[in-house]
Short mmCIF file of C-alpha atoms in Angstrom, two decimals:
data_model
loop_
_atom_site.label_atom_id
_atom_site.label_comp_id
_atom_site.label_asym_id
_atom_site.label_seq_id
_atom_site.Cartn_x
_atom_site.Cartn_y
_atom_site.Cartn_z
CA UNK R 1 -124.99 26.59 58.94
CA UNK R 2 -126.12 28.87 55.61
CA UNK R 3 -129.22 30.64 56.59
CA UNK R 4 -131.75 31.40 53.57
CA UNK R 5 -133.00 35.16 53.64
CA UNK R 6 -137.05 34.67 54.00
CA UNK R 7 -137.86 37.58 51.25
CA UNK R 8 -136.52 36.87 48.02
CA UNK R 9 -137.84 40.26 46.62
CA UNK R 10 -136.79 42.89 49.49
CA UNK R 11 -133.16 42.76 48.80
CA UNK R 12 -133.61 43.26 45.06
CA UNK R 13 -136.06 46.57 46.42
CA UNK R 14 -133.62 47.78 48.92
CA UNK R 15 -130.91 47.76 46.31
CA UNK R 16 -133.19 49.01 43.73
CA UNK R 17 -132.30 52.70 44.36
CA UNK R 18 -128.69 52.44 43.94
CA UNK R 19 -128.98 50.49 41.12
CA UNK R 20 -131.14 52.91 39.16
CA UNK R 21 -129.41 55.86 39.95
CA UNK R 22 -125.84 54.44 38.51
CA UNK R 23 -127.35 53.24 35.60
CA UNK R 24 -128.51 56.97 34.94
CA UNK R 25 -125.48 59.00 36.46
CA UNK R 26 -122.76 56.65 35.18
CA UNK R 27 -123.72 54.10 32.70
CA UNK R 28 -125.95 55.98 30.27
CA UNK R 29 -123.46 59.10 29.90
CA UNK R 30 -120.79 56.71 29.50
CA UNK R 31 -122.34 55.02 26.82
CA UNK R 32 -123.45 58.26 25.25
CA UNK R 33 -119.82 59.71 25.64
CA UNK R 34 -118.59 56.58 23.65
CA UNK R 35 -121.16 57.00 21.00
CA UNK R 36 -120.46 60.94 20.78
CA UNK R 37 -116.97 60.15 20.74
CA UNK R 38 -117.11 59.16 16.86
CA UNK R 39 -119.14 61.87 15.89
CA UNK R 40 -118.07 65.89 15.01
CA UNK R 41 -121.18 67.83 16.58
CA UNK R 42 -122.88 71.40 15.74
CA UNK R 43 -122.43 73.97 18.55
CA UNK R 44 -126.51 73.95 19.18
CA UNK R 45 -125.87 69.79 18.91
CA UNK R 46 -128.56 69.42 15.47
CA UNK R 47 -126.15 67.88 13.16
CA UNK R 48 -124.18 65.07 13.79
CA UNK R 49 -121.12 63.57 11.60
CA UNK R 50 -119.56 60.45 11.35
CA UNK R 51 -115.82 60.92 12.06
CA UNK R 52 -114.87 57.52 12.90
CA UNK R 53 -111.59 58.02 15.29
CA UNK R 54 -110.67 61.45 13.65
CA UNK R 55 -111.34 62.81 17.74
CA UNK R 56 -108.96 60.11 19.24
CA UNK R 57 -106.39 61.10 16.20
CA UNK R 58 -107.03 64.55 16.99
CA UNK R 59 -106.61 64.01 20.59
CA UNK R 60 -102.85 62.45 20.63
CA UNK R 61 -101.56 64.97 17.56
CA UNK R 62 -102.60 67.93 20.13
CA UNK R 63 -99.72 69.19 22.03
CA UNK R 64 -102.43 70.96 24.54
CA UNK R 65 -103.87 67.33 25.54
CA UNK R 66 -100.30 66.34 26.13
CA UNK R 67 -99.41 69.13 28.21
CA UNK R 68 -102.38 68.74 30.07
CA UNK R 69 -102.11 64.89 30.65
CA UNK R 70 -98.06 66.10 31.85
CA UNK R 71 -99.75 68.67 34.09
CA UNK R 72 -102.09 66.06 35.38
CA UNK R 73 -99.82 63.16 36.80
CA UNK R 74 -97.97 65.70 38.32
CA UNK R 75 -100.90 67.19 40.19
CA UNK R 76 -101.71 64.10 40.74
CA UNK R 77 -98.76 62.20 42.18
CA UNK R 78 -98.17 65.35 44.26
CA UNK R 79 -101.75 65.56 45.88
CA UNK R 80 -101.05 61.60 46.36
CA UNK R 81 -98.16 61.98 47.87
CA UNK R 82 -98.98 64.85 50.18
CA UNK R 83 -102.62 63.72 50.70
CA UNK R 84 -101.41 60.02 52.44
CA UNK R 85 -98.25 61.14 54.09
CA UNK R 86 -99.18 64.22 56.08
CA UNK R 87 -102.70 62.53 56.84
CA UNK R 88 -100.65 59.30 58.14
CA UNK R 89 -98.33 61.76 60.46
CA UNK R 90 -100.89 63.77 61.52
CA UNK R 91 -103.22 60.73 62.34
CA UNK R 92 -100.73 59.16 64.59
CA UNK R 93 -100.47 62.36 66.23
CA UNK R 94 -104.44 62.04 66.75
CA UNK R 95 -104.35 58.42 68.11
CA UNK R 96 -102.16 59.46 71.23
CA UNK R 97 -103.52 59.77 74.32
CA UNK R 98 -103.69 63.79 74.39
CA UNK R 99 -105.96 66.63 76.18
CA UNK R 100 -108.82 67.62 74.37
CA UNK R 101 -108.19 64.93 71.51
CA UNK R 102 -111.84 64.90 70.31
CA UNK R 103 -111.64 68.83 69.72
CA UNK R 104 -108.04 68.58 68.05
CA UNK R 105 -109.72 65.16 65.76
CA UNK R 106 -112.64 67.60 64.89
CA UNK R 107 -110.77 70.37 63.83
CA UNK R 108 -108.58 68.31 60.97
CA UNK R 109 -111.48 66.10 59.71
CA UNK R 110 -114.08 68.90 58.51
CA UNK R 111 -111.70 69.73 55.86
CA UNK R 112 -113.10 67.18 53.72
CA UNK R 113 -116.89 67.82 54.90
CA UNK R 114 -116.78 70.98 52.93
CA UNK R 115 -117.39 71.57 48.94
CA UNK R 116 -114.41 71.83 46.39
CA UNK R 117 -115.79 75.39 45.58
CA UNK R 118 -115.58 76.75 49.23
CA UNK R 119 -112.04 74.96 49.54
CA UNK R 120 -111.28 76.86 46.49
CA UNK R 121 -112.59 80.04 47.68
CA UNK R 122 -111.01 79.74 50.91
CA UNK R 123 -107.27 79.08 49.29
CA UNK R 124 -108.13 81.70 46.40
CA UNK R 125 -108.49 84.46 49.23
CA UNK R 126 -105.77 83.80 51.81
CA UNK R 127 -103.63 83.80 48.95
CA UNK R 128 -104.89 86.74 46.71
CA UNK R 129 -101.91 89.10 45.30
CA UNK R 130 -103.10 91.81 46.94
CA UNK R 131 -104.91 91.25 50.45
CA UNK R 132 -104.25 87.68 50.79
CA UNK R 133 -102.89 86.94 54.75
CA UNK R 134 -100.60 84.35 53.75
CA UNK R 135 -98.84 87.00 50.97
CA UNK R 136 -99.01 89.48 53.48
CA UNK R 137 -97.11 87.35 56.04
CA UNK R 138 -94.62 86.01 53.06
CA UNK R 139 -94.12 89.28 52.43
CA UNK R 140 -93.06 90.95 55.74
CA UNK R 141 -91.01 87.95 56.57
CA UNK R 142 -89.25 87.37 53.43
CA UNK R 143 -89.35 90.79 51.25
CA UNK R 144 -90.93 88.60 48.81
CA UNK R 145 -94.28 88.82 46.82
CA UNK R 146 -96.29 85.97 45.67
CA UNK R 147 -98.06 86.40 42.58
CA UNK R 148 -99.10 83.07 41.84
CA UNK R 149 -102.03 84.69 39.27
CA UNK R 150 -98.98 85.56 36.46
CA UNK R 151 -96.91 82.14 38.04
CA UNK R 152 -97.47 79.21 36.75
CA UNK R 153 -95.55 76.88 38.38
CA UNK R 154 -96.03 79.14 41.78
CA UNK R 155 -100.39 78.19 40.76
CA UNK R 156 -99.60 74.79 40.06
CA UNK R 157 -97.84 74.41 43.32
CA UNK R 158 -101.29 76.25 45.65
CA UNK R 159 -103.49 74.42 43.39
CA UNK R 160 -101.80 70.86 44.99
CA UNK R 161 -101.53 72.35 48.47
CA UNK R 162 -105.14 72.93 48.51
CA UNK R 163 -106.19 69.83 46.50
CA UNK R 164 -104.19 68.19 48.88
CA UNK R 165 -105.83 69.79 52.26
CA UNK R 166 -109.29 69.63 50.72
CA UNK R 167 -108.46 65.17 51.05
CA UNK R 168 -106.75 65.78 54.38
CA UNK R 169 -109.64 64.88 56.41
CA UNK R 170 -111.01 61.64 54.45
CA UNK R 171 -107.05 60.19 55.10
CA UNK R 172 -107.51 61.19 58.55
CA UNK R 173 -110.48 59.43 58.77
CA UNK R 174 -109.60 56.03 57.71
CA UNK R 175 -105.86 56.06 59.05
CA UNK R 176 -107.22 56.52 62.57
CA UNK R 177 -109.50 54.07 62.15
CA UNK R 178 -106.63 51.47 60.88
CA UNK R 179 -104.39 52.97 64.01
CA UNK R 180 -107.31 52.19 65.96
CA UNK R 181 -107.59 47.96 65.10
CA UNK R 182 -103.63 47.48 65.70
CA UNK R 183 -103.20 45.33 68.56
CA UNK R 184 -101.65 47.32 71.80
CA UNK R 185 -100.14 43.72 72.63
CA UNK R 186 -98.03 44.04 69.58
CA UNK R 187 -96.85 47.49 70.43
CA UNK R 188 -95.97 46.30 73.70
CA UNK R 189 -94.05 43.57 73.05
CA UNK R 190 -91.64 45.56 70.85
CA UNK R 191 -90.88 48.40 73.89
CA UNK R 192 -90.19 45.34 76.13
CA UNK R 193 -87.71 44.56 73.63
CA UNK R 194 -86.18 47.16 73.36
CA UNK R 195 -87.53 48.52 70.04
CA UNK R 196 -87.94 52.48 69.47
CA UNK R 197 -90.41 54.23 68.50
CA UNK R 198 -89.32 54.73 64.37
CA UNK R 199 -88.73 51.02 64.37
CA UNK R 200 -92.34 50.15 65.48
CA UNK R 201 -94.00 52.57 63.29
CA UNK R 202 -91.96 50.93 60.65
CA UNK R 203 -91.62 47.26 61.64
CA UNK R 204 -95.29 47.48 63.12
CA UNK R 205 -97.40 50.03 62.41
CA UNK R 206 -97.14 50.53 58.76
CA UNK R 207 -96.87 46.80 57.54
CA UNK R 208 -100.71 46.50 59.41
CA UNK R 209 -101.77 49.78 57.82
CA UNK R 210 -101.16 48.85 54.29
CA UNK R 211 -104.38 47.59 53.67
CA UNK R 212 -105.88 51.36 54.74
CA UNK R 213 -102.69 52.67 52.97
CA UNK R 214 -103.47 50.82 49.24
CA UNK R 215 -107.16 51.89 49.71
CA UNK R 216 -106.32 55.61 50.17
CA UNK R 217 -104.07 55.26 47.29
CA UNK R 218 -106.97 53.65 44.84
CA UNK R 219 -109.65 56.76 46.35
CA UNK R 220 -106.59 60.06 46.44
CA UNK R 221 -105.70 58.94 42.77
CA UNK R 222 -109.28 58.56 41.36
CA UNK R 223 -110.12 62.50 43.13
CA UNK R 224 -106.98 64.03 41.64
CA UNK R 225 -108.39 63.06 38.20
CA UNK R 226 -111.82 63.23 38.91
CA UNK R 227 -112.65 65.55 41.50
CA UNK R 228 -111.01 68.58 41.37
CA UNK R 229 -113.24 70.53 38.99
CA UNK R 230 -115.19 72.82 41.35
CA UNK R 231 -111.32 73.90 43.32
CA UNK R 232 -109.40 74.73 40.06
CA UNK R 233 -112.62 75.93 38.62
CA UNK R 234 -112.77 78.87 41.44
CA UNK R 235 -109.21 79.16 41.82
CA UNK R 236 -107.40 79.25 38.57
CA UNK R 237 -109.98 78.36 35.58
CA UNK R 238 -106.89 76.38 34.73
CA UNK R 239 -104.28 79.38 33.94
CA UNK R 240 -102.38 80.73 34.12
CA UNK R 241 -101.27 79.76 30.82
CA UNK R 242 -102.69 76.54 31.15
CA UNK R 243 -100.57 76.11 34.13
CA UNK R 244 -103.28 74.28 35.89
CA UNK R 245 -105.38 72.85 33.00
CA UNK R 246 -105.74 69.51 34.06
CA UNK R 247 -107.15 67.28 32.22
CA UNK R 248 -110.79 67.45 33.52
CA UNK R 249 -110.97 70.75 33.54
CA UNK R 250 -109.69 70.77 30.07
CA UNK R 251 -112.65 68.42 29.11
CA UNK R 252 -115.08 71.02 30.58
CA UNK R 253 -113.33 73.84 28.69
CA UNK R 254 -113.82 72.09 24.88
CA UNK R 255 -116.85 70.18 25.69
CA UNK R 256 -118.88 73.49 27.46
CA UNK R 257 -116.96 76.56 26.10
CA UNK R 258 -115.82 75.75 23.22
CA UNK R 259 -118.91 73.76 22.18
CA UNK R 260 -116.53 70.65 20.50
CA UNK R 261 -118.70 67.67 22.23
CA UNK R 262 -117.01 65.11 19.90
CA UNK R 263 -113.92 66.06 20.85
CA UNK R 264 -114.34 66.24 24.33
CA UNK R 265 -116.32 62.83 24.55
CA UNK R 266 -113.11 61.29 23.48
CA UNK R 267 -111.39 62.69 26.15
CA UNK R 268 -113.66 61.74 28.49
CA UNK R 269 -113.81 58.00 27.27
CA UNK R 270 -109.67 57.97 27.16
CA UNK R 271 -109.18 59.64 30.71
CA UNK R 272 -111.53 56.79 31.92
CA UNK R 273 -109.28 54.19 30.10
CA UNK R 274 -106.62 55.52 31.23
CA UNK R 275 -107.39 55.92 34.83
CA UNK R 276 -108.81 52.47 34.95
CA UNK R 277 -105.37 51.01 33.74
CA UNK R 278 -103.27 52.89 36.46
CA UNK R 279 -106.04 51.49 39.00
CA UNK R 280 -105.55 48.09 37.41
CA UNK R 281 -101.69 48.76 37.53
CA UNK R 282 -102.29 49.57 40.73
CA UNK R 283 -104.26 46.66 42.27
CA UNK R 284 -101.34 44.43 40.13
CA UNK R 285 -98.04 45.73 41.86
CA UNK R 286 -99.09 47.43 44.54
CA UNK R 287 -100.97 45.26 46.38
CA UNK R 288 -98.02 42.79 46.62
CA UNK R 289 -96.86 45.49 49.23
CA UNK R 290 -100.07 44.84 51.11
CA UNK R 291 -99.70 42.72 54.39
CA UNK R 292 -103.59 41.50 55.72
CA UNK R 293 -102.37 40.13 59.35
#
């Protein structure tokens, strides 16, 4: 029987706040980035000029933009990568019957509680060239000394590791919550008959955690383009040599340093397009894969 809500105004008020504050955080700037986008701005922003698409042109004929966009699906297929598979090991770790679990669940979830600057400050010291712990220890194990400040590649590679534990926690999060819905019946079943413990995770587990898996996908793809200003900001300002200039930081760089706010609202307007097509690419092909049992 469909039940009529009594208050036709209250659920328009209660979702009144969220409305209001998209509309000003995301859809005004978006329009104004599109608008901007044509336009070739003053430094102080008092002059504007009607360029057409002479930033979009710009954009493509710049072989920094392109190294930055080849920078940025690597970062961002690595944190992906890393991000869902050591959160989905170390989550069935978590959902075992062990001593002290709720300590041991604690300790891997704050990760994500804290800000992409302190994540960044934490990774920028333990591995600093010259009092860094985890140089120190490389150093008197191996003979060998990091340096990842004149590395690029060697930055690139820190950069993902601590992108990657910075997400750790929010995987954890939802993959023990997915471990937590699967049937113990089902589980079961299998030992009776014989099956061992790779083929359930496999055969059973996974299959029922693809809807938690494709979700995780969608949200670690969207923060490895989006959301890790503040880390590479306070680790790397993107170098060295543009090592780790992805492409939001990149944005930053011409839009609030170099004062080109055209130029930069064009990026801005094709990173969106082109995030939203991987997402739709995404939600196309990869959800085949998902099994909702």
């Amino acid at each position: 029987m469909q039940r009529r809500f009594p208050n036709k105004v209250l659920p328009y008020l209660l979702v009144s706040p969220s409305i209001v504050v998209v509309i000003i955080f995301l859809v005004i700037p978006t329009i104004q980035s599109l608008y901007m986008s044509f336009f070739r701005v003053s430094p102080f922003g008092d002059r504007l000029i009607f360029v057409k698409f002479y930033n979009f042109t710009k954009l493509f004929k710049s072989t920094d933009y392109v190294h930055s966009l080849l920078i940025t699906l690597v970062f961002a297929a690595a944190v992906v990568a890393l991000g869902i598979t050591i959160g989905l090991l170390i989550s069935v770790v978590l959902n075992q019957r062990l001593k002290g679990l709720n300590y041991y669940r604690t300790l891997f979830i704050w990760t994500y509680a804290i800000s992409p600057a302190v994540a960044g400050t934490i990774w920028a010291l333990m591995f600093d060239p010259s009092s860094g712990p985890i140089v120190y220890i490389i150093k008197t194990l191996f003979n060998v000394k990091l340096n990842w400040m004149m590395n690029g590649n060697l930055a690139l590679v820190i950069v993902i590791i601590a992108a990657s534990w910075k997400m750790l926690g929010y995987n954890i999060i939802f993959f023990l919550a997915g471990l937590q819905t699967i049937p113990e019946e089902l589980l079961e079943a299998a030992s009776i008959d014989g099956a061992s413990s790779v083929r359930k995770f496999f055969k059973i587990t996974l299959p029922l955690l693809s809807p938690t898996t494709f979700f995780l996908l969608i949200m670690n793809m969207l923060y490895a383009f989006f959301q890790v200003f503040g880390l590479i900001d306070i680790m790397t300002k993107g170098g060295p040599g543009n090592a780790t200039e992805v492409l939001v930081y990149k944005l930053y760089r011409d839009g609030f340093i170099n004062l080109d706010t055209g130029f930069a609202s064009a990026q801005s307007v094709v990173l969106f397009v082109f995030v939203a097509i991987l997402t739709a690419l995404q939600f196309k092909y990869a959800e085949r894969r998902v099994f909702y049992g």
